[in-house]
Tab-separated table of C-alpha atoms and ligand atoms in Angstrom:
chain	number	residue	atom	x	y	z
E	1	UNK	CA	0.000	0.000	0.000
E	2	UNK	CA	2.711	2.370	0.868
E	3	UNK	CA	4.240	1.919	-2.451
E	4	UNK	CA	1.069	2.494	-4.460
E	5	UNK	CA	0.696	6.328	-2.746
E	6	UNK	CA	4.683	6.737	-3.526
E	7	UNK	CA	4.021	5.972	-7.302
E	8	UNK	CA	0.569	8.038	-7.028
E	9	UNK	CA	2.544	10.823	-5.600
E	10	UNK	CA	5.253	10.530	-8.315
E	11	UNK	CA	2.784	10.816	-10.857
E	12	UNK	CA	0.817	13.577	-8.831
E	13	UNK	CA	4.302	15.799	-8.482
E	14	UNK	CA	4.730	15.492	-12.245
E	15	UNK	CA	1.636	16.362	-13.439
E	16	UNK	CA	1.265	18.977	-11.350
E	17	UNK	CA	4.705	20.377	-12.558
E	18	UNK	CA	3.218	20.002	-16.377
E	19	UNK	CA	-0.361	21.967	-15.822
E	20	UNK	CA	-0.195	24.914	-18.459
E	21	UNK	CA	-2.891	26.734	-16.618
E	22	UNK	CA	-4.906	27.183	-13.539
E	23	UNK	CA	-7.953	25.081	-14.890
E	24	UNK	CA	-5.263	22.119	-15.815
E	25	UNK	CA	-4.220	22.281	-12.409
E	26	UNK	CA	-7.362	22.500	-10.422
E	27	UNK	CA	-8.328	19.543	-12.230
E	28	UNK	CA	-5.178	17.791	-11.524
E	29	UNK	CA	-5.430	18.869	-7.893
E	30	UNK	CA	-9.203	17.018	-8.073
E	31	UNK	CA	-7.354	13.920	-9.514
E	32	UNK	CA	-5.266	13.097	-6.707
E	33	UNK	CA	-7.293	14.581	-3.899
E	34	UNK	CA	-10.772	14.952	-4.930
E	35	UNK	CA	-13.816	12.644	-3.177
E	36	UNK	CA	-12.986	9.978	-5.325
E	37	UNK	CA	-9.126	10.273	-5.910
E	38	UNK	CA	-7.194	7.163	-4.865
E	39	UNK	CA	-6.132	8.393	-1.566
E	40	UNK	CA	-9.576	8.713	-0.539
E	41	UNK	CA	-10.790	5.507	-1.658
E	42	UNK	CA	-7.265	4.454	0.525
E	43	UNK	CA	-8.895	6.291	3.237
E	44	UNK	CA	-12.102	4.809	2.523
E	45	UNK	CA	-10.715	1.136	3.284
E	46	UNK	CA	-9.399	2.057	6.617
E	47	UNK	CA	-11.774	-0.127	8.817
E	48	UNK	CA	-10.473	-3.234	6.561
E	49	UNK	CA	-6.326	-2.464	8.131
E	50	UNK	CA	-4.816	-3.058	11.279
E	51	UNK	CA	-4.002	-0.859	14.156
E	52	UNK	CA	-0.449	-0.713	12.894
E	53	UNK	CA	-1.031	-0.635	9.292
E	54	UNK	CA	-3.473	2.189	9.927
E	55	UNK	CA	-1.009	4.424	11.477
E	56	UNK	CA	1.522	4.012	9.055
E	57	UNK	CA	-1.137	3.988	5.654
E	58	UNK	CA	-2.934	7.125	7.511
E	59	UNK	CA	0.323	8.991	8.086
E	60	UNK	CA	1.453	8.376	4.785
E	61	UNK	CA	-1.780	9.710	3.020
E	62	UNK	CA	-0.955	13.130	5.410
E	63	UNK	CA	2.564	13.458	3.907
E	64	UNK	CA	0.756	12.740	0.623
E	65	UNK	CA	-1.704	15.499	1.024
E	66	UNK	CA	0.695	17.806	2.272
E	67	UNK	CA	3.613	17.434	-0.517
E	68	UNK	CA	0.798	17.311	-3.096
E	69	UNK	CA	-0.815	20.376	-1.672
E	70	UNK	CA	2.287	22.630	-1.535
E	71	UNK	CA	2.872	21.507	-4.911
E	72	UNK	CA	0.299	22.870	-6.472
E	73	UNK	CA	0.808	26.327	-4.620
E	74	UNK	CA	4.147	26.369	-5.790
E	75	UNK	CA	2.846	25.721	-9.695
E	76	UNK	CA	-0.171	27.892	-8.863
E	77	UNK	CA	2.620	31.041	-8.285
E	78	UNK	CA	4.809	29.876	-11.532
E	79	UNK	CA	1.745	30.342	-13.398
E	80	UNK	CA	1.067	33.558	-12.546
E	81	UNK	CA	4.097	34.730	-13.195
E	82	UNK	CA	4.281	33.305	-16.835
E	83	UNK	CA	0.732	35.178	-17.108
E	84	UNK	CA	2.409	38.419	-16.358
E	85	UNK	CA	5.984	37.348	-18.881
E	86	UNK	CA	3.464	36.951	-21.558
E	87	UNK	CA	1.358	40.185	-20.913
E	88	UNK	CA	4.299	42.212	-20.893
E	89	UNK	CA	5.861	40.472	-24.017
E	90	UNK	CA	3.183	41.340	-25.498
E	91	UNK	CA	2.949	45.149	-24.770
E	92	UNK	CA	6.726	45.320	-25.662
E	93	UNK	CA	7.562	48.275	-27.233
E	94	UNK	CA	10.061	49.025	-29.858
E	95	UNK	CA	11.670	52.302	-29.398
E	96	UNK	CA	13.955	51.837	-32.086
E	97	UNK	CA	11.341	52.317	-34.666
E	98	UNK	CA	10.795	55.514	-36.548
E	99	UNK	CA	8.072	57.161	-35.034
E	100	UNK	CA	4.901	58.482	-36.526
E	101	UNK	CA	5.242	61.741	-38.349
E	102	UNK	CA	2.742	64.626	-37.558
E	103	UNK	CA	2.336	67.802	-40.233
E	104	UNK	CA	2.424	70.685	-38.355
E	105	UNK	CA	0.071	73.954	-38.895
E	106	UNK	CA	1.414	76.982	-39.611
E	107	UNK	CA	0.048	80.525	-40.190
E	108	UNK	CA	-1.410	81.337	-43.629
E	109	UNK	CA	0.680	83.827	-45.841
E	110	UNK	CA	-1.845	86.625	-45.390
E	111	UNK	CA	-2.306	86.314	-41.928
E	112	UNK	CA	1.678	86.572	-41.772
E	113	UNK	CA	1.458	89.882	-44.309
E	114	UNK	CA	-1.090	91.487	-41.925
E	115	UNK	CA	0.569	90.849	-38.662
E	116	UNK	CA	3.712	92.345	-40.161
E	117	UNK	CA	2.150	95.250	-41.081
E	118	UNK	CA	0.424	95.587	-37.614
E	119	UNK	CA	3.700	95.321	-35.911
E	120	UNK	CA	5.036	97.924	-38.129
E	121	UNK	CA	2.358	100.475	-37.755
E	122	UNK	CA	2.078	99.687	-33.708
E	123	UNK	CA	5.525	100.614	-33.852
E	124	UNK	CA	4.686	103.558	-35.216
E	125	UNK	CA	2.145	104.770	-32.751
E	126	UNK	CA	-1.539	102.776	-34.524
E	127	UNK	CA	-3.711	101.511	-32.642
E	128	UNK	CA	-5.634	98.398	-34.607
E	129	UNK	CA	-9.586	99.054	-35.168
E	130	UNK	CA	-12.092	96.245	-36.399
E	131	UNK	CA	-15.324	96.579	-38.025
E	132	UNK	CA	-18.052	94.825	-38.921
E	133	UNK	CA	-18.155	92.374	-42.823
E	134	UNK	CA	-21.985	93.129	-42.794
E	135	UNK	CA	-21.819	96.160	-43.036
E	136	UNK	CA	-24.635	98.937	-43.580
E	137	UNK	CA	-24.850	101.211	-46.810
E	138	UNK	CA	-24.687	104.291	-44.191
E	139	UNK	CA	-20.909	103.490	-43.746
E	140	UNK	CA	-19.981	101.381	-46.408
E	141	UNK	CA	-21.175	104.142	-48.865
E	142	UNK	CA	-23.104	106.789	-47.624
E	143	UNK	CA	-20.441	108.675	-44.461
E	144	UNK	CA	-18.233	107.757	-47.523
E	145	UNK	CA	-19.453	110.138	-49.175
E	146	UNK	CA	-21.130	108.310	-51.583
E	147	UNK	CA	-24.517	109.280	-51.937
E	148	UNK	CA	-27.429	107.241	-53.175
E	149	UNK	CA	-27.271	107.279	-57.146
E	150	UNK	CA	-23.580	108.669	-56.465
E	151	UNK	CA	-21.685	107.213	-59.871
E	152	UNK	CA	-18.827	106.250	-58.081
E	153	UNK	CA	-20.926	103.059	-56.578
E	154	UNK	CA	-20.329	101.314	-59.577
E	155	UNK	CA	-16.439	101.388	-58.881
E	156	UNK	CA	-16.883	98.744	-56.750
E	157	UNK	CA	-19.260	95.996	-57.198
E	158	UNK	CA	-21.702	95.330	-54.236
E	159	UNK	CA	-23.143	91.860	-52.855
E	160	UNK	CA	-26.252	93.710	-51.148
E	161	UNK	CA	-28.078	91.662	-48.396
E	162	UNK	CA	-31.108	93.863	-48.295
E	163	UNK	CA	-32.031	97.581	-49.328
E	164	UNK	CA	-29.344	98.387	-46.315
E	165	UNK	CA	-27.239	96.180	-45.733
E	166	UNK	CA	-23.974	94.385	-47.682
E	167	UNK	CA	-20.991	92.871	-47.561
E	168	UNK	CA	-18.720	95.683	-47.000
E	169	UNK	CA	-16.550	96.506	-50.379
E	170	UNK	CA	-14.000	97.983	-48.619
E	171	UNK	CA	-12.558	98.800	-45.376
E	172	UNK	CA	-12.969	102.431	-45.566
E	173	UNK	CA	-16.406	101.940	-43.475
E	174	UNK	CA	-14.532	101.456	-40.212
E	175	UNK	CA	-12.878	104.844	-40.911
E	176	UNK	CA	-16.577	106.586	-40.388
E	177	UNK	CA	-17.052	104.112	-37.266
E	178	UNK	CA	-13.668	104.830	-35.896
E	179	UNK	CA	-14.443	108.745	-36.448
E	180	UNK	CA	-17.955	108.569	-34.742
E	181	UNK	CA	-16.562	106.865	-31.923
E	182	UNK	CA	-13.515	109.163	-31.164
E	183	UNK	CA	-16.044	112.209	-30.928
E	184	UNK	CA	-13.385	114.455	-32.703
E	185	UNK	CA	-10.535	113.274	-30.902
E	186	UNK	CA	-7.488	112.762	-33.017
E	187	UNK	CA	-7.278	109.521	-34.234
E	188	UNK	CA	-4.278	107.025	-35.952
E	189	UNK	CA	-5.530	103.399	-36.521
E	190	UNK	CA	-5.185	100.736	-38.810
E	191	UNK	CA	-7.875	98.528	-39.977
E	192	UNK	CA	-7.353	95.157	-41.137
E	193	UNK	CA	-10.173	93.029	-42.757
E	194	UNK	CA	-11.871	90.780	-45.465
E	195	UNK	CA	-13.689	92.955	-48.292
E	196	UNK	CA	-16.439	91.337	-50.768
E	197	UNK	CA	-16.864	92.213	-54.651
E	198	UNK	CA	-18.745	90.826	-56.893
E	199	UNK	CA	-16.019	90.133	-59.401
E	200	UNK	CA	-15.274	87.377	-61.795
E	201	UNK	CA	-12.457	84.913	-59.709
E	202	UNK	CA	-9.312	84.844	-62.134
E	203	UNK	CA	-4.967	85.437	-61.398
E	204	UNK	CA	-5.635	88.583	-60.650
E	205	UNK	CA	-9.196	88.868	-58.880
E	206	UNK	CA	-11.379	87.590	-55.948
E	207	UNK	CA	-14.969	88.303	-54.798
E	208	UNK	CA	-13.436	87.882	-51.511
E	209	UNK	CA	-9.658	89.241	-50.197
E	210	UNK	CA	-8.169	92.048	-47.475
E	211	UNK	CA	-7.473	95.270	-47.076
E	212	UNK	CA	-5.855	97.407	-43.783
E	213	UNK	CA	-7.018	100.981	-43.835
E	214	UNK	CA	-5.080	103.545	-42.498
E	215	UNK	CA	-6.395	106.666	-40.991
E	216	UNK	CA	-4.915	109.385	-39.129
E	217	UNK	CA	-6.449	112.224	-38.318
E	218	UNK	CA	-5.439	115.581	-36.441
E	219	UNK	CA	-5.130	119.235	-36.682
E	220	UNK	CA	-1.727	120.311	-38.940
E	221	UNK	CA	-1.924	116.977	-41.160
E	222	UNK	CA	-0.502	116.936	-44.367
E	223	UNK	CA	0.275	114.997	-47.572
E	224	UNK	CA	3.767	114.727	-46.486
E	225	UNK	CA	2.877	112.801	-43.488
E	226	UNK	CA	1.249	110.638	-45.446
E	227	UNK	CA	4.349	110.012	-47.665
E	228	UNK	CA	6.141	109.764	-44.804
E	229	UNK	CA	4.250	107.043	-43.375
E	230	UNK	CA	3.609	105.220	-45.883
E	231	UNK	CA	7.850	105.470	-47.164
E	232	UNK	CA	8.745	103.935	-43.837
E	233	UNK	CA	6.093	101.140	-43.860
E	234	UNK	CA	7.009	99.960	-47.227
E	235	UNK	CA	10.843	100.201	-46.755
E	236	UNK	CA	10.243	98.408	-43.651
E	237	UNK	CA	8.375	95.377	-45.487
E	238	UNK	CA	9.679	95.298	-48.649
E	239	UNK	CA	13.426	96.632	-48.297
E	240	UNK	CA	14.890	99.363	-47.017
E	241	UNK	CA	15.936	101.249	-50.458
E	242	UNK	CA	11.965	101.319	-51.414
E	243	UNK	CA	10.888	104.657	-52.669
E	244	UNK	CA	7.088	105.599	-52.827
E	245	UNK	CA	5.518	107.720	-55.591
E	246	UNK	CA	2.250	109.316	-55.948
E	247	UNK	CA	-0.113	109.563	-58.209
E	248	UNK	CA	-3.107	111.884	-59.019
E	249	UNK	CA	-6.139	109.656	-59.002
E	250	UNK	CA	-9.745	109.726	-57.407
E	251	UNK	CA	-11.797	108.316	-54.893
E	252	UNK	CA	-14.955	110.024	-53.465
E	253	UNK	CA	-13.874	109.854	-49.480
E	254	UNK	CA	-10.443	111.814	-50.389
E	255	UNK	CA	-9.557	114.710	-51.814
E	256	UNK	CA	-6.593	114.978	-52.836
E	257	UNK	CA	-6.610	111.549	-53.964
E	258	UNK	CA	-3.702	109.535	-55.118
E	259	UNK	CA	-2.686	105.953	-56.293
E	260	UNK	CA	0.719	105.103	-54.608
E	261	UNK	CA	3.473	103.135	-56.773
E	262	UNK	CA	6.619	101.534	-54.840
E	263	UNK	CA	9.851	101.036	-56.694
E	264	UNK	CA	10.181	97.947	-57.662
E	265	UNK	CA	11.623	95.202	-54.893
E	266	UNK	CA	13.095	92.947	-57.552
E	267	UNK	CA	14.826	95.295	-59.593
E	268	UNK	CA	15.157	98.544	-57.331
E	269	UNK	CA	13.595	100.681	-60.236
E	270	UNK	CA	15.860	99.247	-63.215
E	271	UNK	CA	12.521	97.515	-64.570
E	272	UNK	CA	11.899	94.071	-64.989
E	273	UNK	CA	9.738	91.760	-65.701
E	274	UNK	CA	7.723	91.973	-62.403
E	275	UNK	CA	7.563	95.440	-62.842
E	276	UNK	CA	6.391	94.821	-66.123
E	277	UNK	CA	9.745	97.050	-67.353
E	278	UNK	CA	9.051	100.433	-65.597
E	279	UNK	CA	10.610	100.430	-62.368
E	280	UNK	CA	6.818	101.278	-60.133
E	281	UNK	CA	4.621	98.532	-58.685
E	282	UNK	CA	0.677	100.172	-57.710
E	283	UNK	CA	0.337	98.845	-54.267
E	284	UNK	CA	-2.686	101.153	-52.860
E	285	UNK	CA	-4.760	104.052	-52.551
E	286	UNK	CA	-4.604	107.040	-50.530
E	287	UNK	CA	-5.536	110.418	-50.350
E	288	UNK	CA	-6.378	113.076	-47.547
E	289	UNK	CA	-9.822	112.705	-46.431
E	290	UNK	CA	-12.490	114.677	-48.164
E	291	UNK	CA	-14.101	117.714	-45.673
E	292	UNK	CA	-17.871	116.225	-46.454
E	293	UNK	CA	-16.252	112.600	-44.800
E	294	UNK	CA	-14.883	114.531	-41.435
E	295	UNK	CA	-17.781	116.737	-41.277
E	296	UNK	CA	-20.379	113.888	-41.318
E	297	UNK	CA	-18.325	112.257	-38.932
E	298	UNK	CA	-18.345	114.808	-36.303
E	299	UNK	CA	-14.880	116.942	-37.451
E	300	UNK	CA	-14.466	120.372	-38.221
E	301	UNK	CA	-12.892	120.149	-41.544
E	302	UNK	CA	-11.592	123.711	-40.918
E	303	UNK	CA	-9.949	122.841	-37.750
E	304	UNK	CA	-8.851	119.125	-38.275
E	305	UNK	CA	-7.562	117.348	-41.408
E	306	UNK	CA	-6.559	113.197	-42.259
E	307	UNK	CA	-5.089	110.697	-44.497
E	308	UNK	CA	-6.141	107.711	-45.348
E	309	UNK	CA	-5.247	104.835	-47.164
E	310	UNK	CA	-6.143	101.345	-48.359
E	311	UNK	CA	-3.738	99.035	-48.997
E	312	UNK	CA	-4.210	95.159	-50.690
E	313	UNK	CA	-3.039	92.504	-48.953
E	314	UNK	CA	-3.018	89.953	-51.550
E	315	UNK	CA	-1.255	92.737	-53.812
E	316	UNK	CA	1.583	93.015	-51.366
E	317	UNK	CA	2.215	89.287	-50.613
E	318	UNK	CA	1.798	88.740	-53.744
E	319	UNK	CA	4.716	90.835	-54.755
E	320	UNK	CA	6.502	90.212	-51.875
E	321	UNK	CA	6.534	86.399	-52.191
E	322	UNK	CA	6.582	86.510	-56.124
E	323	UNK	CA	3.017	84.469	-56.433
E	324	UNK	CA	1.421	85.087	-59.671
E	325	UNK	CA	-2.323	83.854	-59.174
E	326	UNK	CA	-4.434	85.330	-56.166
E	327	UNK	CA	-6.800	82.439	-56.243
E	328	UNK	CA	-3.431	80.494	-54.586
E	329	UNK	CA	-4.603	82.386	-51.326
E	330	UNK	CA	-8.241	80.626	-51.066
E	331	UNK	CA	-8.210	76.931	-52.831
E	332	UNK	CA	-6.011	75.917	-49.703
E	333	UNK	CA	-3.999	73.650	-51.659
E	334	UNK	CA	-1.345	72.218	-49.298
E	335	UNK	CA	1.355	72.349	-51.616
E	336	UNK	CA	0.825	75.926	-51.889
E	337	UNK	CA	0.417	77.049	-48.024
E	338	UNK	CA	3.259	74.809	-46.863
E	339	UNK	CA	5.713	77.010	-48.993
E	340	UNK	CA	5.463	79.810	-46.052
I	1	LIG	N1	-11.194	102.139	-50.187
I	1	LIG	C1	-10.395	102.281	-51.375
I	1	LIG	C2	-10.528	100.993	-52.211
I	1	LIG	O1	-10.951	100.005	-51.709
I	1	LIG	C3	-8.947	102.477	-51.042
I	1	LIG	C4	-8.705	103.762	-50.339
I	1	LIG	C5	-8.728	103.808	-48.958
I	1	LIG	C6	-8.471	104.938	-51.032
I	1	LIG	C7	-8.491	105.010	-48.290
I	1	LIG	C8	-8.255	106.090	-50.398
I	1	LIG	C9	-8.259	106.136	-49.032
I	1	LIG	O2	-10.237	100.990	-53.370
């Protein structure tokens, strides 16, 4: 008898040892000392032995139980632990590998024109004004001095909401805004914005692109500030040799008006092709503002005189960045943006 439960507990020890998992083992563990493993049908014949026999048969069985027992704690823990091996060998990470690669935003070219140009005119004592893209025909047009029927209307191009309102066609409105809100203070803003035409899209067009107005207004203004500004503005964004020229042109909210030419960045006046041979790029227009504009406005045109100007946005990068199509600005194609 005593050799049967040694070869039962060699057999026990070994399987034990060879259980892959915890459900392999519990059932192993049943095996050998379940209700109707061999040890308890051992125990089961008891009566049947002597006094003698039992003792030894019964403290056998113990030692069975016991070694057989701490057995399968001792698998139970190695299990667990290969558990946890595979888990992590599984989550291993290579950190050798190249990684993923992210495209990173950037600004878009005319938001990178306009906050140059607000940097250079804060550093020149502006102060930035906003106004409204819906804009009403009593500033778009009207404190514009563009009357109802005026001829000059037809200049620029409207996309009209209603009888009133529009999408403002320039950014000349927040000039009469800015005025009515300074209560004929002086005044020296810039005001940067989207403007709406209704034009034909093509290289050189868009129902939709920016403008930053420029007004200053005080007592003792003249032309030559204006010059002046705008001479160090340019020279500041587009080189320092640039020279500005004016000339005579017209617009109904100054008088004098002018168009403004800068020598040409690529050439420095030579003439080239950019400049299409003649040494002056048109970048904007300007003029001093017109008496009936500071008078509706709240100014005494007698006491207190202004420039203005408008410049293009897309005209400027354009130039400055040598991009011959405007539409580049608003199709968004990535090849395009990433350039800047
Ligand atoms: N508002 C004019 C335009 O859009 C530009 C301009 C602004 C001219 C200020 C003179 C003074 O064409």
């Amino acid at each position: 008898m005593i050799n049967v439960i040694n070869d039962l507990e060699v057999r026990a020890l070994e399987k034990i040892s060879q259980a892959k998992n915890v459900n392999e083992l519990n059932e192993t563990k049943a095996e050998f000392l379940g209700k109707k493993s061999p040890v308890s049908e051992i125990m089961g014949k008891m009566r049947e032995f002597s006094v003698e026999q039992k003792k030894e048969i019964g403290g056998r069985v113990n030692q069975f139980k016991v070694a057989v027992e701490a057995a399968v704690l001792k698998r139970l823990e190695e299990i667990k632990e290969e558990e946890v091996n595979k888990k992590l060998a599984s989550e291993e990470i290579d950190v050798t590998l190249p990684g993923k690669k992210f495209s990173k935003g950037s600004l878009h070219v005319l938001t990178k024109t306009i906050e140059e140009l607000e940097d250079i005119f804060i550093g020149m004592g502006y102060q930035i004004a906003e106004g409204p893209e819906v804009e009403e025909d009593l500033y778009n047009f009207e404190m514009m001095n563009l009357p109802k029927d005026h001829p000059a209307r037809d200049m620029q191009d409207t996309f009209y909401i209603t009888e009133t309102n529009l999408m403002r066609t320039h950014t000349s409105p927040v000039q009469a805004r800015v005025m009515l809100e300074a209560k004929g203070k002086p005044i020296k803003v810039v005001c940067p914005g989207k403007v709406y035409r209704r034009d034909n899209d093509d290289a050189t067009h868009s129902h939709q692109f920016m403008q930053i107005e420029g007004l200053v207004v005080d007592t003792n203004i003249t032309m030559a500030d204006l010059k002046g500004a705008l001479t160090q503005v340019f020279s500041k964004i587009l080189g320092e040799n640039t020279k500005v020229r004016f000339r005579p042109s017209y617009f109904p909210f100054t008088e004098p008006s002018v168009e403004v030419d800068v020598t040409c960045f690529k050439c420095g006046g030579k003439g080239c092709p950019l400049c299409k041979g003649n040494g002056w790029i048109e970048v904007l227009g300007a003029g001093m503002v017109h008496p009936n504009v500071l008078r509706m406005a709240g100014y005494d045109p007698l006491k207190y005189q202004g420039f203005a100007f408008g410049i293009g946005i897309e005209r400027i990068t354009m130039l400055k960045y040598g991009i011959d199509d405007i539409r580049n600005f608003y199709t968004n194609d990535p090849r395009f943006i990433k350039q800047f």
